[in-house]
Coordinates of C-alpha atoms and ligand atoms in Angstrom, one line a residue:
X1 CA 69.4 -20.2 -22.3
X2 CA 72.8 -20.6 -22.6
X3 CA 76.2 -20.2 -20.3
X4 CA 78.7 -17.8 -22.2
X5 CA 83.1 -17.4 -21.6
X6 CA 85.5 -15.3 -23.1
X7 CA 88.9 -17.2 -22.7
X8 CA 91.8 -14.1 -23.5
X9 CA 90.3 -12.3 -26.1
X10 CA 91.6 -9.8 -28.3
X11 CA 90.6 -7.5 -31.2
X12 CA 93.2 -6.0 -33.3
X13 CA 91.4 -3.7 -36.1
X14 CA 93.5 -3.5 -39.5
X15 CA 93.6 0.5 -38.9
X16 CA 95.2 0.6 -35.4
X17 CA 98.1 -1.7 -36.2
X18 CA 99.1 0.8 -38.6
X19 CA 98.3 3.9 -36.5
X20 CA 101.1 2.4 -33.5
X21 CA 103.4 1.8 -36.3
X22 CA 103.4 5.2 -37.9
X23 CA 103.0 7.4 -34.5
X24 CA 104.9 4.5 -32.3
X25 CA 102.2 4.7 -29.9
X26 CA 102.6 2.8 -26.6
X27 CA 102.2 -0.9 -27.5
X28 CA 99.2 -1.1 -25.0
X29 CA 97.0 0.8 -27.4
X30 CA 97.5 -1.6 -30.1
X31 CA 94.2 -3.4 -29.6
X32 CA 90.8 -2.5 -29.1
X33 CA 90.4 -5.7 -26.3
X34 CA 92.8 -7.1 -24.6
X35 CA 92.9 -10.5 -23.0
X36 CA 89.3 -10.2 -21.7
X37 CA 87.8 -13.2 -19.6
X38 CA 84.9 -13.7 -17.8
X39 CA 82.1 -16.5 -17.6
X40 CA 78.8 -15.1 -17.7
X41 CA 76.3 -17.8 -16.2
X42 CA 73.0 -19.2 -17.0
X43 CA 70.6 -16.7 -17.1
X44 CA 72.5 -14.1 -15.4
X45 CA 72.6 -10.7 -16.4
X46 CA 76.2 -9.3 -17.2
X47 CA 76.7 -5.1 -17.7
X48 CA 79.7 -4.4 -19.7
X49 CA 80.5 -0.6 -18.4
X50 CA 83.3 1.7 -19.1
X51 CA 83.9 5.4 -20.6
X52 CA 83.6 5.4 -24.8
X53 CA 86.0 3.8 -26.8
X54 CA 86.9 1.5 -23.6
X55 CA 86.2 -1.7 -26.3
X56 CA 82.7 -2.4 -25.0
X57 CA 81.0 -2.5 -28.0
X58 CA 83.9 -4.7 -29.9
X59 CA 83.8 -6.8 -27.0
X60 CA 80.0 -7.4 -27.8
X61 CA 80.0 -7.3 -31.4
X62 CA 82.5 -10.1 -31.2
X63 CA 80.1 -12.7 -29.1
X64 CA 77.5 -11.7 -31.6
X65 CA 79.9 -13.0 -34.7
X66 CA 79.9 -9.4 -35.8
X67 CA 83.7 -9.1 -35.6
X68 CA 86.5 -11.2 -35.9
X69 CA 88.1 -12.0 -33.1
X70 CA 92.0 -11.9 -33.1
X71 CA 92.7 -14.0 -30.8
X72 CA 91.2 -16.1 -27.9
X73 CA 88.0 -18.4 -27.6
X74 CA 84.5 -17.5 -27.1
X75 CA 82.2 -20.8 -26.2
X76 CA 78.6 -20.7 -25.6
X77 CA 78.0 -23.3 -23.4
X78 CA 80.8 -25.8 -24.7
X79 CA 80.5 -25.2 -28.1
X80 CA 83.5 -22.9 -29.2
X81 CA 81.7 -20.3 -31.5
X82 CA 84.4 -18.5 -32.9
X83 CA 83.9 -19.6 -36.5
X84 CA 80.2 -20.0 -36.3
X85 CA 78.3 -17.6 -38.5
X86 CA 75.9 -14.7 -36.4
X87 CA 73.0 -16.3 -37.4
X88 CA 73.9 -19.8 -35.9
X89 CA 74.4 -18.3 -32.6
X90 CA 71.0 -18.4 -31.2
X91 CA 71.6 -14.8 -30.0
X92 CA 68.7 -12.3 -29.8
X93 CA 70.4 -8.3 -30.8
X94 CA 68.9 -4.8 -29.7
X95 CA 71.5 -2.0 -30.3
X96 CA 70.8 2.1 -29.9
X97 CA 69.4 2.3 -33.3
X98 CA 66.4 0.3 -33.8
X99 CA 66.6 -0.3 -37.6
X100 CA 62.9 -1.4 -37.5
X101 CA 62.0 -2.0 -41.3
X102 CA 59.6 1.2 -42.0
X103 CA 56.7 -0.4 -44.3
X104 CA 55.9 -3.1 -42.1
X105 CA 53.7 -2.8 -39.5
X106 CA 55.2 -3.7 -35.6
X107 CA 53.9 -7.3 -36.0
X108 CA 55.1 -8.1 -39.3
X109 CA 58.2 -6.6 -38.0
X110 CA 58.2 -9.0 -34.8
X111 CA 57.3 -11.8 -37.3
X112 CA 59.9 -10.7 -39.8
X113 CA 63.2 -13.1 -38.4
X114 CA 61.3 -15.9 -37.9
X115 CA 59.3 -15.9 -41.2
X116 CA 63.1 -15.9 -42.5
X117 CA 63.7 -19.0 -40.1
X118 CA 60.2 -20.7 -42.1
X119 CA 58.9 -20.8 -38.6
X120 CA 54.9 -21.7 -38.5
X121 CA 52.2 -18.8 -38.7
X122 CA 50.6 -19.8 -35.4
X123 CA 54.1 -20.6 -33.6
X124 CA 54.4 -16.9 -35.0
X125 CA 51.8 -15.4 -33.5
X126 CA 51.7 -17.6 -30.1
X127 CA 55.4 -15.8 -29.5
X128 CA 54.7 -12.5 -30.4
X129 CA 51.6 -12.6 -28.1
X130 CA 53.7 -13.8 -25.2
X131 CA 56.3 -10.8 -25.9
X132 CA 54.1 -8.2 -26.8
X133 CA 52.5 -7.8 -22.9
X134 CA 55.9 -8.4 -21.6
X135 CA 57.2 -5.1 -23.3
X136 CA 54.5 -3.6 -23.1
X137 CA 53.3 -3.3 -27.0
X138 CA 50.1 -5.0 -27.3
X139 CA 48.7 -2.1 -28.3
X140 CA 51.1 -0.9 -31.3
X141 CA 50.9 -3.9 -33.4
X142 CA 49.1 -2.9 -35.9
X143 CA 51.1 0.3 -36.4
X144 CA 54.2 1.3 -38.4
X145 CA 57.5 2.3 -37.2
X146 CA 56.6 5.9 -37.9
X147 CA 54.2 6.6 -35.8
X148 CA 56.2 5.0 -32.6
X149 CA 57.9 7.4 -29.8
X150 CA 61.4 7.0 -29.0
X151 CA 60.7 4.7 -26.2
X152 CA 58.3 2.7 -28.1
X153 CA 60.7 1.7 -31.0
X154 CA 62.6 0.3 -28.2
X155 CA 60.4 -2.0 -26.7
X156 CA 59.7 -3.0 -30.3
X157 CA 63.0 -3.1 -30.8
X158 CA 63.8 -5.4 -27.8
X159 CA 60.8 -7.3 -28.3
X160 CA 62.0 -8.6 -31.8
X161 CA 65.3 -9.7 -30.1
X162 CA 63.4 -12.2 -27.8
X163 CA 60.8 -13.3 -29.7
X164 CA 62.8 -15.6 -31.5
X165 CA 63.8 -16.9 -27.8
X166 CA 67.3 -16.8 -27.8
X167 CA 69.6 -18.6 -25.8
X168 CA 71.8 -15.3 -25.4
X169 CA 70.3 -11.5 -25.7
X170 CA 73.1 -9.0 -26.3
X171 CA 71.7 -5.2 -26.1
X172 CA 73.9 -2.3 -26.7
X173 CA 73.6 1.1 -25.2
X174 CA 69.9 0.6 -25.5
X175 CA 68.6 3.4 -23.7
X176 CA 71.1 6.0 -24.9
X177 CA 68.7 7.9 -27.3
X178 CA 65.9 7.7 -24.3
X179 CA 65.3 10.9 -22.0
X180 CA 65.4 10.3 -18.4
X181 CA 62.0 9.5 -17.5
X182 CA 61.7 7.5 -20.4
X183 CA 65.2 6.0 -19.6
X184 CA 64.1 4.8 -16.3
X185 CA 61.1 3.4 -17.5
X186 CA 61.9 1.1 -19.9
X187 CA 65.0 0.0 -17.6
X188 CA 62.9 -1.3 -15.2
X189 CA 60.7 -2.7 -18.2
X190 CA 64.4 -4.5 -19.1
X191 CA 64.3 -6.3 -15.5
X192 CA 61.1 -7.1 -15.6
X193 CA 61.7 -8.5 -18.7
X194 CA 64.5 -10.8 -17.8
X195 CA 62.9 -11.6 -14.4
X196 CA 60.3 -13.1 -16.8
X197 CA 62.0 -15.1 -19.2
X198 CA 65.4 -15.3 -17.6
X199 CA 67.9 -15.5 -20.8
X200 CA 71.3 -14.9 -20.0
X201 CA 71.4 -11.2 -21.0
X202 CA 74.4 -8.6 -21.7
X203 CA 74.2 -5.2 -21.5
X204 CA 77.0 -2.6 -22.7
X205 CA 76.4 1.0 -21.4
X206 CA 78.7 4.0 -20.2
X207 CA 75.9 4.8 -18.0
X208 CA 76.9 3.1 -14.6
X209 CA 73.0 3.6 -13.0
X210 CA 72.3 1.8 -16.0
X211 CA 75.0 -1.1 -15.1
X212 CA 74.3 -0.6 -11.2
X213 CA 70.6 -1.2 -11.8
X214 CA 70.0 -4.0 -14.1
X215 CA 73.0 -5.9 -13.8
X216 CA 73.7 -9.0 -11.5
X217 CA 77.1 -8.4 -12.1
X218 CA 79.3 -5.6 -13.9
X219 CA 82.6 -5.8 -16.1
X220 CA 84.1 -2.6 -15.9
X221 CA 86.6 -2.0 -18.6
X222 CA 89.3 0.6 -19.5
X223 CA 91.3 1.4 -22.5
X224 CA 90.4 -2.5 -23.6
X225 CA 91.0 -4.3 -20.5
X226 CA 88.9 -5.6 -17.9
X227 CA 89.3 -3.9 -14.8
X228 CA 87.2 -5.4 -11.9
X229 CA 84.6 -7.5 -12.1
X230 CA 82.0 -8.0 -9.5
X231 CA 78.3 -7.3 -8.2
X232 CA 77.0 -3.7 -8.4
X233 CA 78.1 -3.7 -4.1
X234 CA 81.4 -5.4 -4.9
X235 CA 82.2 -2.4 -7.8
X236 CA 81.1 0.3 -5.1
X237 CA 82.5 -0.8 -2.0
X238 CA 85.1 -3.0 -2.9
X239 CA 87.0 -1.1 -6.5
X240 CA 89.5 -2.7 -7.4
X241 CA 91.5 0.4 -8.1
X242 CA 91.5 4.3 -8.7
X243 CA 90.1 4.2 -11.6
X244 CA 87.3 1.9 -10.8
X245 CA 86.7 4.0 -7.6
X246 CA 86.3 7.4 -9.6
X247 CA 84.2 5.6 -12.2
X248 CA 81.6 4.2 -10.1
X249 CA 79.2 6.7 -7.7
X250 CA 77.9 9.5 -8.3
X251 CA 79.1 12.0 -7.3
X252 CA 82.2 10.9 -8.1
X253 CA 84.8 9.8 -4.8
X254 CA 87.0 11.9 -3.7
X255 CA 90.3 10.7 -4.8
X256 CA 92.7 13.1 -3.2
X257 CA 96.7 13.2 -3.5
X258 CA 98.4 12.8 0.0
X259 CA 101.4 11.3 2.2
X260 CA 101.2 10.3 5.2
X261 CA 103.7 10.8 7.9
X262 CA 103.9 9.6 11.5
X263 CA 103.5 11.6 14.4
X264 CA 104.0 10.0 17.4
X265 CA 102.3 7.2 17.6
X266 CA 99.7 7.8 14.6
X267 CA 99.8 8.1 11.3
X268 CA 98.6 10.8 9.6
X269 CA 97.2 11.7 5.9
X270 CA 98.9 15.2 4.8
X271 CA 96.5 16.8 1.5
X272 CA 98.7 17.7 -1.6
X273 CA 99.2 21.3 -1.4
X274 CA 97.2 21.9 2.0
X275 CA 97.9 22.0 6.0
X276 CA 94.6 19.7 6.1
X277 CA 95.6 16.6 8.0
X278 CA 93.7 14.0 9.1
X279 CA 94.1 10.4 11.1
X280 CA 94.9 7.0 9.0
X281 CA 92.8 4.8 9.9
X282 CA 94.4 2.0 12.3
X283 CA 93.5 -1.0 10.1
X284 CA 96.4 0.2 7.3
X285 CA 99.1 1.1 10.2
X286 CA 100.3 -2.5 8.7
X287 CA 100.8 -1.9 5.2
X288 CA 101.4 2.2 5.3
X289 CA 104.7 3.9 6.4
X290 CA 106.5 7.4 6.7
X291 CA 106.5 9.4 3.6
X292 CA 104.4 7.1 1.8
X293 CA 102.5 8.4 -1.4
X294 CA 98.9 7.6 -2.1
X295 CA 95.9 8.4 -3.2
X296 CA 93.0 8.6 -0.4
X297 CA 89.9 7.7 -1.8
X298 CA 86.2 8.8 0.1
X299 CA 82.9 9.1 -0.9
X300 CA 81.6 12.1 -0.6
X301 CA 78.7 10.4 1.5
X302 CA 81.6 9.2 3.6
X303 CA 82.8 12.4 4.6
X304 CA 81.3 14.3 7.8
X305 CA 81.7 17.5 9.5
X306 CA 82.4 16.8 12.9
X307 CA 80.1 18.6 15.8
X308 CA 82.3 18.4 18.2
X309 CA 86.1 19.6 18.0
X310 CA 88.3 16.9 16.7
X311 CA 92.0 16.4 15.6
X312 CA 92.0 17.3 12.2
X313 CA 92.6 20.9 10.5
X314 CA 89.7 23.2 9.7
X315 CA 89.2 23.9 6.4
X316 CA 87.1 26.6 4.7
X317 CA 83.5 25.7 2.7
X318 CA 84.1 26.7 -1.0
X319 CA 80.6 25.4 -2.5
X320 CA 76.8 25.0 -0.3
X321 CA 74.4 23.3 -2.8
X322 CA 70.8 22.1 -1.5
X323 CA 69.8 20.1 -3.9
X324 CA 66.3 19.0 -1.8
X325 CA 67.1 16.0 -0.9
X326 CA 70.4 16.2 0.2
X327 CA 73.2 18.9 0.7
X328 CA 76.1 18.5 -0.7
X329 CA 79.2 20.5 0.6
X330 CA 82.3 21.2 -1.1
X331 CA 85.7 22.0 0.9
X332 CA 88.3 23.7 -0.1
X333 CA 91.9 21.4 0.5
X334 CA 95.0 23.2 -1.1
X335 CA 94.2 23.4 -5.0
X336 CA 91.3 20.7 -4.9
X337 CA 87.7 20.8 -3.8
X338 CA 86.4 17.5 -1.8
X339 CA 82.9 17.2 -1.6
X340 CA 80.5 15.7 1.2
X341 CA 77.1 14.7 0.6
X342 CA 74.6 14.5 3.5
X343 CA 70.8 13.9 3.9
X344 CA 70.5 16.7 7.2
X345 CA 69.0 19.8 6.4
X346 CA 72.2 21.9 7.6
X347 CA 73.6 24.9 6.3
X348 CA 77.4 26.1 5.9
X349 CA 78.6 29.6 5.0
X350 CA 81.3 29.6 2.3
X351 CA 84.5 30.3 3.8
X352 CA 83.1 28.9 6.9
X353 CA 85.5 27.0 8.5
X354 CA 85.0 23.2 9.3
X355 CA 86.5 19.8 9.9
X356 CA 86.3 16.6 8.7
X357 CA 85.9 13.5 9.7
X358 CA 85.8 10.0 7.5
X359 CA 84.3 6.8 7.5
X360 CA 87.1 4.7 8.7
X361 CA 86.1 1.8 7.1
X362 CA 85.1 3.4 3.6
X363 CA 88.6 5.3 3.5
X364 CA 90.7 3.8 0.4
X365 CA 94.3 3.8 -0.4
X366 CA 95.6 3.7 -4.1
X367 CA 99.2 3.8 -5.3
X368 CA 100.0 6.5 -6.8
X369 CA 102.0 5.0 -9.2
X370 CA 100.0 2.0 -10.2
X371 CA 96.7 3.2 -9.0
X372 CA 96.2 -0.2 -7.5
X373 CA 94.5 -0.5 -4.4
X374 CA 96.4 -0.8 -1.1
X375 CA 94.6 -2.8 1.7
Ligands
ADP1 P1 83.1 1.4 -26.7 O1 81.9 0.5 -27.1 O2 83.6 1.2 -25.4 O3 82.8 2.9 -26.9 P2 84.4 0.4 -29.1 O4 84.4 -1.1 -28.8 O5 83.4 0.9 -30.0 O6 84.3 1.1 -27.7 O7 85.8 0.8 -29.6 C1 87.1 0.4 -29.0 C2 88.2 1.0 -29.8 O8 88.3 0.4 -31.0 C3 88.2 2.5 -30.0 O9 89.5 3.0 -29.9 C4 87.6 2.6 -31.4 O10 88.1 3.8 -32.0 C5 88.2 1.3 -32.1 N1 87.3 0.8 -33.1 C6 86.0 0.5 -33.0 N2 85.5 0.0 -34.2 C7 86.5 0.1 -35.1 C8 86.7 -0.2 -36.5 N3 85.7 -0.7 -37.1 N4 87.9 0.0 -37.0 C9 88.9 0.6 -36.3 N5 88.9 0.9 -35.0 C10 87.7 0.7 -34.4

């Protein structure tokens, strides 16, 4: 088990230096990681999230000694691993593809690193039996790779990442080939797992369930940086910024273009495009002012339709879905749809008109500009 830190890391590949030079792209998309820090702790369980290409992967690849790292330091514990070749590591590797060796059978293939490594028959054989119940393969042992579903060749596959017992176990994307129920499964199977044996464990995924699920806490990255890091609760009630905000929930928040003018003695939120107004909550009457620009930012479980008459402007239903267990209502403000999710078993017309009320304390304000978060 094993503490791991990234101190400022970055990873330049050959190809993109040349690709700013010839297109002068923005400097910022020079590298594929960009000064990326965190400490992951003993035996905690880090998910590395953020949309493809985001440098998730690289990021990954280069704790694993797979890349080169351009600059920064990477230490497990306090050993500075930068130079230190994959295989010194003590790092246990799943990715999607399970590149399970096809002749052997799943035990020789579980045996197959740590015949490599000269390790004794019956040390063999005493660690595949403690893996093979915890992933739930006793039974395929004596099979070959072939004959192994989807789901199965993962299991395997994870199982010969910790057999070895490695002080760090670095999985990527490893349920992206896996259909849902299947997915679910062996994601729970994953927690389990690490309940069991505890090994500090990162996962990289674009799947935030995935992230939101397993992990203890979750980097979220964009375009090579790190964005927010923080516990599945911190990422969803607390983002960082916009794009944090509109990356984690599903559905997506409601991030809606506004300005907010005072009348009288309140402030109040004007929609881009739309007569729809609605109150500023009095916690920001500090840090907003006349004319101000932002982005409001609501989850769509955050948003009610208000029983009674209240002070803000109806607005017309565009979109009733029941989706069984909830409802989820889409409103039409100026050129944009928001969307409200509720658990009551209510009904709107479209083009019936409604208002709205939000979650005071779950409204957010971005900057526009910066897409930072305004508090
Ligand atoms: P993610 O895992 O988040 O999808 P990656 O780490 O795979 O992202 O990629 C980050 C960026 O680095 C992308 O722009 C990708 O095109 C680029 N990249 C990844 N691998 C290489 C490579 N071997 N050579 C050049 N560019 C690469």
């Amino acid at each position: 088990m094993a503490q791991l830190i990234l101190k400022n890391v970055y990873k330049r590949y050959d190809g993109q230096k040349k690709k700013m030079f010839k297109k002068k792209k923005k400097k910022e998309n020079d590298f594929a990681v960009k000064d990326v820090s965190y400490e992951c702790q003993d035996g905690e369980f880090i998910g590395i999230l953020g949309p493809s290409g985001c440098g998730k992967s690289t990021t990954l690849r280069m704790v694993a000694g797979l890349e080169k790292i351009t600059a920064g330091e990477i230490y497990i514990g306090d050993v500075l691993i930068n130079d230190l070749q994959p295989k010194d590591r003590n790092i246990g590797l799943a990715f999607e593809d399970y590149a399970l060796y096809p002749p052997l059978s799943i035990y020789e293939n579980l045996a197959f690193n740590m015949r490599a490594k000269k390790k004794k028959e019956d040390e063999i054989k005493k660690a595949i039996e403690y893996v093979a119940p915890l992933m739930k393969i006793d039974d395929l042992l004596d099979m070959k790779p072939s004959a192994l579903s989807g789901g199965q060749k993962q299991r395997v596959n994870i199982a010969r990442a910790i057999v070895r017992r490695p002080g760090l176990l670095l999985l990527d994307e490893p349920l992206s080939h896996l259909d849902g129920k299947m997915r679910q499964q062996l994601r729970q199977e994953i927690k389990r797992m690490h309940h069991e044996i505890k090994c500090t464990t990162i996962i990289v995924t674009h799947d935030q369930m995935e992230a939101m699920s397993l992990a203890d806490r979750i980097v979220i990255m964009k375009e090579g940086e790190i964005q927010q890091i923080g516990t599945p609760l911190e990422v969803y009630d607390d983002p960082a910024n916009e794009f944090v905000a509109g990356f984690i929930g599903e559905p997506p928040m409601n991030l809606m273009p506004s300005v907010i003018e005072k009348q009288g003695d309140k402030y109040m939120f004007t929609f881009e495009g739309s007569e729809l107004q609605v109150e500023v909550p009095k916690r920001y009457n500090k840090v907003v002012k006349d004319k101000m620009k932002v982005i409001l930012g609501v989850r769509p479980v955050d948003v009610l339709i208000a029983e009674e008459e209240v002070s803000s402007t109806p607005v017309p239903v565009a979109v009733y879905e029941n989706l069984g267990d909830e409802r989820r209502i889409s409103v039409r403000v100026g050129e944009m749809l928001l969307s409200m999710t509720t658990p009551e078993d209510v009904y709107y017309e479209t083009g019936q008109n409604v208002q709205l009320v939000f979650h005071e304390e779950r409204t957010h304000l971005f900057d526009p500009e910066t897409g930072g978060r305004i508090k």
